[in-house]
Tab-separated table of C-alpha atoms in Angstrom:
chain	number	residue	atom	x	y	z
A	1	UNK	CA	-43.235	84.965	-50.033
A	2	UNK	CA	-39.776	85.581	-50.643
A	3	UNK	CA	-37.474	84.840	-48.417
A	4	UNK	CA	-33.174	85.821	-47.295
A	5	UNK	CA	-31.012	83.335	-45.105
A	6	UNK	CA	-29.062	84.533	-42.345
A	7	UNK	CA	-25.984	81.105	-42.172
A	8	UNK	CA	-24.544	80.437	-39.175
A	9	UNK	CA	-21.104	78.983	-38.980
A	10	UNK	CA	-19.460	77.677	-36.237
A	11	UNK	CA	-15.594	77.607	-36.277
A	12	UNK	CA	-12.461	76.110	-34.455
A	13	UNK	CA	-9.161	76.063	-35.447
A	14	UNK	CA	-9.992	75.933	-38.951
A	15	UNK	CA	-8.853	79.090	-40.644
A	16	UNK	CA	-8.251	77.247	-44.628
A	17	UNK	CA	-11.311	75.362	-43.934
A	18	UNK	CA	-13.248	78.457	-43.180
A	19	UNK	CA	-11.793	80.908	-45.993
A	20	UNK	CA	-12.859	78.110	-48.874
A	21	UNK	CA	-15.849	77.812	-47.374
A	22	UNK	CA	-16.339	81.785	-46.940
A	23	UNK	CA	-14.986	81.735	-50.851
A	24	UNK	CA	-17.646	79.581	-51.846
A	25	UNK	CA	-20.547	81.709	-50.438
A	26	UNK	CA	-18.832	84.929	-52.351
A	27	UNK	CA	-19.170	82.777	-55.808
A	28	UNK	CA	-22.766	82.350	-55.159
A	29	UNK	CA	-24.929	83.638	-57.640
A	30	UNK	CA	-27.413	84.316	-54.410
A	31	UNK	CA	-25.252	84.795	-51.518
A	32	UNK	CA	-26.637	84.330	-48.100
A	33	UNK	CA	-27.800	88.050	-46.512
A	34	UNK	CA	-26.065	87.558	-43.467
A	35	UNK	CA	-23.209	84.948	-42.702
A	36	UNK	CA	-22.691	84.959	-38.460
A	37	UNK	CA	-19.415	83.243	-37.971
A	38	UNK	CA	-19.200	82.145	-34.102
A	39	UNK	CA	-15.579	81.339	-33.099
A	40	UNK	CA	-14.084	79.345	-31.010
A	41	UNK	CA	-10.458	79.135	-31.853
A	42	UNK	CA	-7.545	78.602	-29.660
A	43	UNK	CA	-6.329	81.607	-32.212
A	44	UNK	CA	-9.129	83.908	-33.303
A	45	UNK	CA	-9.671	83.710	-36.716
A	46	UNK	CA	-11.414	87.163	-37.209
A	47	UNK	CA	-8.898	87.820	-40.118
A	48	UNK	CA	-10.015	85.302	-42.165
A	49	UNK	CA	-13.451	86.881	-42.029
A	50	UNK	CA	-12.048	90.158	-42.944
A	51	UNK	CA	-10.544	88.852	-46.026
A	52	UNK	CA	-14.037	88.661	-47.330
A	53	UNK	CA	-15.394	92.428	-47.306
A	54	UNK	CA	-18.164	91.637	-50.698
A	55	UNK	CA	-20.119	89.105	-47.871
A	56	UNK	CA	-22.355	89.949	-45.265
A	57	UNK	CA	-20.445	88.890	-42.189
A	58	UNK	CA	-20.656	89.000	-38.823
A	59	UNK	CA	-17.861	87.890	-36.460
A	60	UNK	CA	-18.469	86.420	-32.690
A	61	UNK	CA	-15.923	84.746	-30.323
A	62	UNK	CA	-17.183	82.253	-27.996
A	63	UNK	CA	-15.922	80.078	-24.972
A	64	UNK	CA	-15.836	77.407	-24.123
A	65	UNK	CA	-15.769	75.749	-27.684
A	66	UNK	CA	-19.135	73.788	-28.458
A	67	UNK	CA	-20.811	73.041	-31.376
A	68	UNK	CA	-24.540	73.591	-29.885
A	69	UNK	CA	-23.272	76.440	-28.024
A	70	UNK	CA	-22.158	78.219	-31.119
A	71	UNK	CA	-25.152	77.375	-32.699
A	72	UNK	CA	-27.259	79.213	-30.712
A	73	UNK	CA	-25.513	82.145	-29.919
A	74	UNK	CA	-25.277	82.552	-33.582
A	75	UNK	CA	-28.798	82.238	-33.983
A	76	UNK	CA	-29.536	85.066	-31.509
A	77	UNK	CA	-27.590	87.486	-33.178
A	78	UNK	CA	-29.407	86.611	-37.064
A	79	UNK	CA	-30.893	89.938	-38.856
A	80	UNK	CA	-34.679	90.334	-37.721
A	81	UNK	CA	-35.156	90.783	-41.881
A	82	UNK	CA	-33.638	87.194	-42.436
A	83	UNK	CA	-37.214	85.037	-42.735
A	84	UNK	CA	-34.524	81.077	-42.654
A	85	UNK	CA	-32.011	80.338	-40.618
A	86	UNK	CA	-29.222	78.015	-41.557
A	87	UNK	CA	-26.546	76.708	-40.335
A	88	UNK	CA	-23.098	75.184	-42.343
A	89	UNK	CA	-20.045	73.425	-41.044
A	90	UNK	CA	-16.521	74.936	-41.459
A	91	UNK	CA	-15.206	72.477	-43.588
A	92	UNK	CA	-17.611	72.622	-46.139
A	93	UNK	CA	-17.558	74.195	-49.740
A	94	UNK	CA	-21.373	74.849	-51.913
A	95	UNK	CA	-21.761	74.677	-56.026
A	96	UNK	CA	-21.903	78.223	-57.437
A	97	UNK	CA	-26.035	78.194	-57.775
A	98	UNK	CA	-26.728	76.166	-54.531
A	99	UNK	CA	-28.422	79.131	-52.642
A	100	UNK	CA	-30.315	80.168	-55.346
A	101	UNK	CA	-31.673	76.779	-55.994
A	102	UNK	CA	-32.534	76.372	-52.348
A	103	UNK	CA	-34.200	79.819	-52.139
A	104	UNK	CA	-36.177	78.622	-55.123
A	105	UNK	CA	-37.399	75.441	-52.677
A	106	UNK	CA	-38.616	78.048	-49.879
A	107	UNK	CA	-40.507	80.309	-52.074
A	108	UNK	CA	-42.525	77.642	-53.203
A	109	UNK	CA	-42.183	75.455	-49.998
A	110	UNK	CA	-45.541	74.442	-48.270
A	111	UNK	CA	-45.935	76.097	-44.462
A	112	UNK	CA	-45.548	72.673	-42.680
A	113	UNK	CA	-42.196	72.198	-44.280
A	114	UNK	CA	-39.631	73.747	-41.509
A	115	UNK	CA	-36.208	72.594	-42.717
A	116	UNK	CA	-34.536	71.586	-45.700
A	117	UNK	CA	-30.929	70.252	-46.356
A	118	UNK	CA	-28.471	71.041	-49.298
A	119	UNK	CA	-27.350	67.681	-51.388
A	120	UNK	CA	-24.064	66.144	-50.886
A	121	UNK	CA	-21.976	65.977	-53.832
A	122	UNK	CA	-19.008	63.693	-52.370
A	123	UNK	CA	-20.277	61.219	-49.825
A	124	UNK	CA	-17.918	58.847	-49.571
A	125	UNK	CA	-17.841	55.215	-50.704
A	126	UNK	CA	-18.084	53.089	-47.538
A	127	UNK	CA	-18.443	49.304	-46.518
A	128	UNK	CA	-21.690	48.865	-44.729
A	129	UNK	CA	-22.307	46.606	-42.642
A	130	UNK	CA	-24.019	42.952	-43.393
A	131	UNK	CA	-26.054	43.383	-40.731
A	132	UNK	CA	-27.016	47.197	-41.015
A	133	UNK	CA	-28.552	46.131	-44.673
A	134	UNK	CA	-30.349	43.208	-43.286
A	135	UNK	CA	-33.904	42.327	-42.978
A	136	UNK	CA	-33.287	41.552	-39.415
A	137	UNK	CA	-31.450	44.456	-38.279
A	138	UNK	CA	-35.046	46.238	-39.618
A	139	UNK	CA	-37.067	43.672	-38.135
A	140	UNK	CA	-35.347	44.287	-34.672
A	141	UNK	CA	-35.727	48.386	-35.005
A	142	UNK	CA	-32.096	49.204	-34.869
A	143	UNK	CA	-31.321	50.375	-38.178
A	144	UNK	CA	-33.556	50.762	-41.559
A	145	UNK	CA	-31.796	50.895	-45.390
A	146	UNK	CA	-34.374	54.426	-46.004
A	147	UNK	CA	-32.193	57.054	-46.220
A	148	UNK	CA	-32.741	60.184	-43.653
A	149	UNK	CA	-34.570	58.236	-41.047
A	150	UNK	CA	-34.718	57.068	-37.454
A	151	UNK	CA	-35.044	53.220	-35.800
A	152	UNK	CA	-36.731	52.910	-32.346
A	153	UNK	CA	-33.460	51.874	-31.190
A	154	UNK	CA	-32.159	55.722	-31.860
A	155	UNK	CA	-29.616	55.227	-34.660
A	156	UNK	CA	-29.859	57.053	-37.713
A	157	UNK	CA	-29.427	56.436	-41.543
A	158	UNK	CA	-27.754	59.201	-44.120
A	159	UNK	CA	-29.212	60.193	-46.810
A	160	UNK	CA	-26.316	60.142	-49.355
A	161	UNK	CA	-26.267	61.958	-52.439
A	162	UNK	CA	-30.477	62.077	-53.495
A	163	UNK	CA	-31.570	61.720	-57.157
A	164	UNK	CA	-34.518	63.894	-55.985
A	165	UNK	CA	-36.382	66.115	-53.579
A	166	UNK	CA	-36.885	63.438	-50.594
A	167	UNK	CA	-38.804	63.945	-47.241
A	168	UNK	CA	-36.723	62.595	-44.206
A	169	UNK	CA	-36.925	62.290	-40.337
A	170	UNK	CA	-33.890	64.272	-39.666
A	171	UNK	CA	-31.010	66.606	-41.141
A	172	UNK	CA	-27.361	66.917	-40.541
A	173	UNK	CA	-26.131	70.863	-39.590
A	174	UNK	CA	-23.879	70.033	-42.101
A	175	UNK	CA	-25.408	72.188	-44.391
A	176	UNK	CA	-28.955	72.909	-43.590
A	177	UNK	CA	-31.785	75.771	-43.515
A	178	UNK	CA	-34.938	76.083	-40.855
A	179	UNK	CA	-37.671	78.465	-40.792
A	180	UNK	CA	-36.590	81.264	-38.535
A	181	UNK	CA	-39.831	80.691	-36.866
A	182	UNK	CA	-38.183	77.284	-35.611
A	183	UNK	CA	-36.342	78.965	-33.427
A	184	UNK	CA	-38.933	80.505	-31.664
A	185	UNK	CA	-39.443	77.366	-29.399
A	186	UNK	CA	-36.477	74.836	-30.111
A	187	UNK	CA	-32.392	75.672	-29.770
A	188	UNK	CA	-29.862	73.218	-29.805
A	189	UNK	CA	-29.892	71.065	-26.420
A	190	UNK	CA	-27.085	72.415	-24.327
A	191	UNK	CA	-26.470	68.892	-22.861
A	192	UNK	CA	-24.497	68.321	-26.033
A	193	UNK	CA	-21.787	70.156	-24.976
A	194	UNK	CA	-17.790	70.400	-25.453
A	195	UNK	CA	-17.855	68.026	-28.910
A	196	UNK	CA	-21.363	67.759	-30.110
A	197	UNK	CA	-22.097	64.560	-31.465
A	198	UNK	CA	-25.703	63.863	-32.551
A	199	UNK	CA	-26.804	67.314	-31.112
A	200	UNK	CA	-27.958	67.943	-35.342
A	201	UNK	CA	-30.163	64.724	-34.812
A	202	UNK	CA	-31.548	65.077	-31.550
A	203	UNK	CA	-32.522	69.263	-32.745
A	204	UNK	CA	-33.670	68.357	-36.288
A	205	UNK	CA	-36.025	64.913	-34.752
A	206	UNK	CA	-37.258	67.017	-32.365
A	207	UNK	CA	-38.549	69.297	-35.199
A	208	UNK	CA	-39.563	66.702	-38.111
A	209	UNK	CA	-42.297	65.852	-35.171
A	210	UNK	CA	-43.948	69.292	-35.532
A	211	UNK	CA	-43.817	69.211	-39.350
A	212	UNK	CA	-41.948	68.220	-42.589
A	213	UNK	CA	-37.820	67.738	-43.283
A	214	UNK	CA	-36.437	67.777	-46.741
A	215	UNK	CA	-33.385	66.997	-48.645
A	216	UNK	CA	-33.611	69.769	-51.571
A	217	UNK	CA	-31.750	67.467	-54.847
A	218	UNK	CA	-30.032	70.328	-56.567
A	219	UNK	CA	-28.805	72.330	-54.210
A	220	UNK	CA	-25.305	70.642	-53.630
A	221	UNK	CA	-22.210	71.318	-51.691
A	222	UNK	CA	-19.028	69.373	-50.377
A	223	UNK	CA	-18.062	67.743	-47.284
A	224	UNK	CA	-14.233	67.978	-46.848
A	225	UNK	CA	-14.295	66.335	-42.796
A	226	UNK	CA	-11.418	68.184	-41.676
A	227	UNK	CA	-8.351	66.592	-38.946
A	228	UNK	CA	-8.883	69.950	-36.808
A	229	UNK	CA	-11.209	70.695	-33.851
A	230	UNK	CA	-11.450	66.947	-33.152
A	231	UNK	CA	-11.738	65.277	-30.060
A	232	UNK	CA	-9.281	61.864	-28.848
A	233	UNK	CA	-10.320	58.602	-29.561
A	234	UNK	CA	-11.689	57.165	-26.016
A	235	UNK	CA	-13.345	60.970	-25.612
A	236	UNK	CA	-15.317	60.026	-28.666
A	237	UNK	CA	-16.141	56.775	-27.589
A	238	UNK	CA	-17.651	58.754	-24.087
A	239	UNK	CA	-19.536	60.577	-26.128
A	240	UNK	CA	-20.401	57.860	-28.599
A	241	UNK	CA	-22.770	56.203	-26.088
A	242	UNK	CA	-23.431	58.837	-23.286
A	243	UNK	CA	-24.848	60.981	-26.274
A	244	UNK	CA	-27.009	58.168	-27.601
A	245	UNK	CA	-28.800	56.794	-25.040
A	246	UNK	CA	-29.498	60.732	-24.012
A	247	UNK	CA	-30.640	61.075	-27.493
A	248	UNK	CA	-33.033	58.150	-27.130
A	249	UNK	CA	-34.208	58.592	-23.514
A	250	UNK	CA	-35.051	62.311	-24.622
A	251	UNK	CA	-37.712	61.537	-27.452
A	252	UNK	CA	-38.882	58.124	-26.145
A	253	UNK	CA	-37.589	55.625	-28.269
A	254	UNK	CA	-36.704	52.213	-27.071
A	255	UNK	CA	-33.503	52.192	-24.805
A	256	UNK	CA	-33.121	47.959	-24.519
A	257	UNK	CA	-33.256	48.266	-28.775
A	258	UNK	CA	-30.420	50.712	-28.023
A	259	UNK	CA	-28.311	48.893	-25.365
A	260	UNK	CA	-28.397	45.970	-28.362
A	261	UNK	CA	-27.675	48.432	-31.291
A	262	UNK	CA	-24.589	50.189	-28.620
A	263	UNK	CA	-23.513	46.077	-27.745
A	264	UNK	CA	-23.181	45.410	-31.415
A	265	UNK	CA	-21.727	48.650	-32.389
A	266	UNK	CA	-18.877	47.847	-29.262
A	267	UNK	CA	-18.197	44.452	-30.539
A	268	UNK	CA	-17.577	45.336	-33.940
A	269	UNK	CA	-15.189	47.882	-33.065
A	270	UNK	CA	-13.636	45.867	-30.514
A	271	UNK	CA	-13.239	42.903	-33.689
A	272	UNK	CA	-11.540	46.042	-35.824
A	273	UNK	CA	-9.288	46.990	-32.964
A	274	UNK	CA	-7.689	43.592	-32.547
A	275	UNK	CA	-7.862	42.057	-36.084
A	276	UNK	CA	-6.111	45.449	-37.268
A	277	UNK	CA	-4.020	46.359	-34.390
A	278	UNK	CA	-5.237	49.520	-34.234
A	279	UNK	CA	-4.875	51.647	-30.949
A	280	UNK	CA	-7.501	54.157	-31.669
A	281	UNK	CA	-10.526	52.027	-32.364
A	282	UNK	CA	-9.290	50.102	-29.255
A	283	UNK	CA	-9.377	53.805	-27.594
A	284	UNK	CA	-12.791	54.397	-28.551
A	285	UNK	CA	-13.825	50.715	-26.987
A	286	UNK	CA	-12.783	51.619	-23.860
A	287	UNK	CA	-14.652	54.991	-24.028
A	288	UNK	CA	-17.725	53.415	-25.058
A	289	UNK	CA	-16.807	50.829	-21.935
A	290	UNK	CA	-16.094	54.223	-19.708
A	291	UNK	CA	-19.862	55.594	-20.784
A	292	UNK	CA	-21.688	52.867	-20.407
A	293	UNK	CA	-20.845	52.504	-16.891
A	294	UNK	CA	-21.907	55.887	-16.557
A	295	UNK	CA	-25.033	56.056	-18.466
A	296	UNK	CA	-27.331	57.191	-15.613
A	297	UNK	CA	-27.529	59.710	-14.966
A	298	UNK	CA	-26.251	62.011	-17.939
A	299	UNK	CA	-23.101	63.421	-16.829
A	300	UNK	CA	-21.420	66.364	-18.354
A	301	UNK	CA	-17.673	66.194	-17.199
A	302	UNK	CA	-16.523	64.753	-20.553
């Protein structure tokens, strides 16, 4: 079978990030067919998509700004002819051949396989955590070192930059393509509303239980996290934990392993905030704090 990709982007108040993203697709040597940009700008940025007439786009504006939202109305409004549906940040950038590559990976792809990721080039270099690596931290279910999968106490590990093809429980939206048929039972969970944090684990779990999740090797892009669209410190923290324990409550995994993983994961920022001096990390603290007080039931006034 061969098979086109509608990619859905959801934007806010990123007009560079979104025109080098927009000028990687038009240097693919297998462009997307359609390229749904869903908007939800303080300042539309419908101009930036018109500065692109060789690609397929359509434009959307959408409030209030949400991540999962955006998602989905995207998806709704995806060519019938487009057999994947995809989805890629706004601050992202793909090599000249990644499209091609991961068109390749679906024409050949197995029917239980329903989504595959592109490879990140740039991942950054980062410190981990004694205790992440350890044998106990495994032993305990809160985190394994296996890139792309889930612990019973709901946290997740990245997958990096793979060497090959590797299977994995779960995919970031970063840059990612699902069977269209996906869609025909699973959207994005609305509860992860306003800034969605883990709402790309909790969809992509939910569908690595009804069949296979892939990180396709050669088919790279970049991840430039951009300052805009982001959310305050303590906000994050809110969401940090009300968003977890949702996460884990939802699919059944073990909330006391993730009480321990969200008491370690406080402490440790708490240790940063003071040995550092820094306000923000101390900001988050007391919006994890703020959450956890709040955990039941899942409230949506963040």
């Amino acid at each position: 079978m061969t098979h086109s990709i509608s990619l859905v982007v959801a934007t806010k108040d990123r007009p560079e990030d979104l025109s080098n993203l927009l000028a990687s697709l038009r240097l693919q040597s297998a462009p997307p067919a359609q390229i749904v940009i869903v908007d939800a700008s303080s300042d539309p940025v419908e101009y930036v998509a018109s500065s692109f007439p060789e690609l397929s786009i359509q434009y959307l504006r959408h409030w209030p700004p949400s991540a999962a939202a955006q998602r989905n109305a995207g998806i709704q409004a995806c060519i019938p002819s487009s057999t994947l549906i995809g989805f890629a940040d706004d601050d992202t950038t793909f090599e000249p051949h990644s499209f091609e590559r991961m068109l390749n990976f679906w024409n050949q792809a197995e029917l239980d396989i329903l989504g595959a990721a592109f490879n990140i080039r740039n991942y950054p270099e980062r410190g981990h955590s004694v205790f992440k690596r350890s044998a106990l931290a495994e032993w305990l279910g809160l985190y394994s070192p296996k890139p792309g999968s889930v612990s019973p106490s709901g946290w997740q590990t990245v997958t990096g930059e793979l060497a090959q093809t590797q299977f994995v429980d779960w995919l970031p939206s970063t840059a990612t393509i699902f069977r269209r048929e996906v869609f025909n039972q699973n959207l994005f969970d609305d509860v992860f509303d306003s800034y969605s944090y883990l709402e790309d684990l909790d969809f992509s779990y939910s569908i690595s239980r009804q069949g296979r999740l892939a990180v396709v090797a050669d088919a790279g892009f970049c991840h430039f996290p951009s300052i805009g669209g982001r959310v305050s410190s303590r906000q994050f923290g809110r969401f940090e934990v009300r968003n977890r324990l949702y996460f884990v409550r939802k699919h059944n995994l073990s909330v006391a392993r993730c009480y321990l993983g969200l008491a370690i994961r406080i402490s440790m920022s708490l240790a940063s905030g003071v040995l550092r001096r820094n306000a923000e990390m101390l900001d988050r603290v007391a919006g994890n704090l703020d959450a956890l007080v709040r955990a039941t039931p899942v409230a949506k006034e963040y």
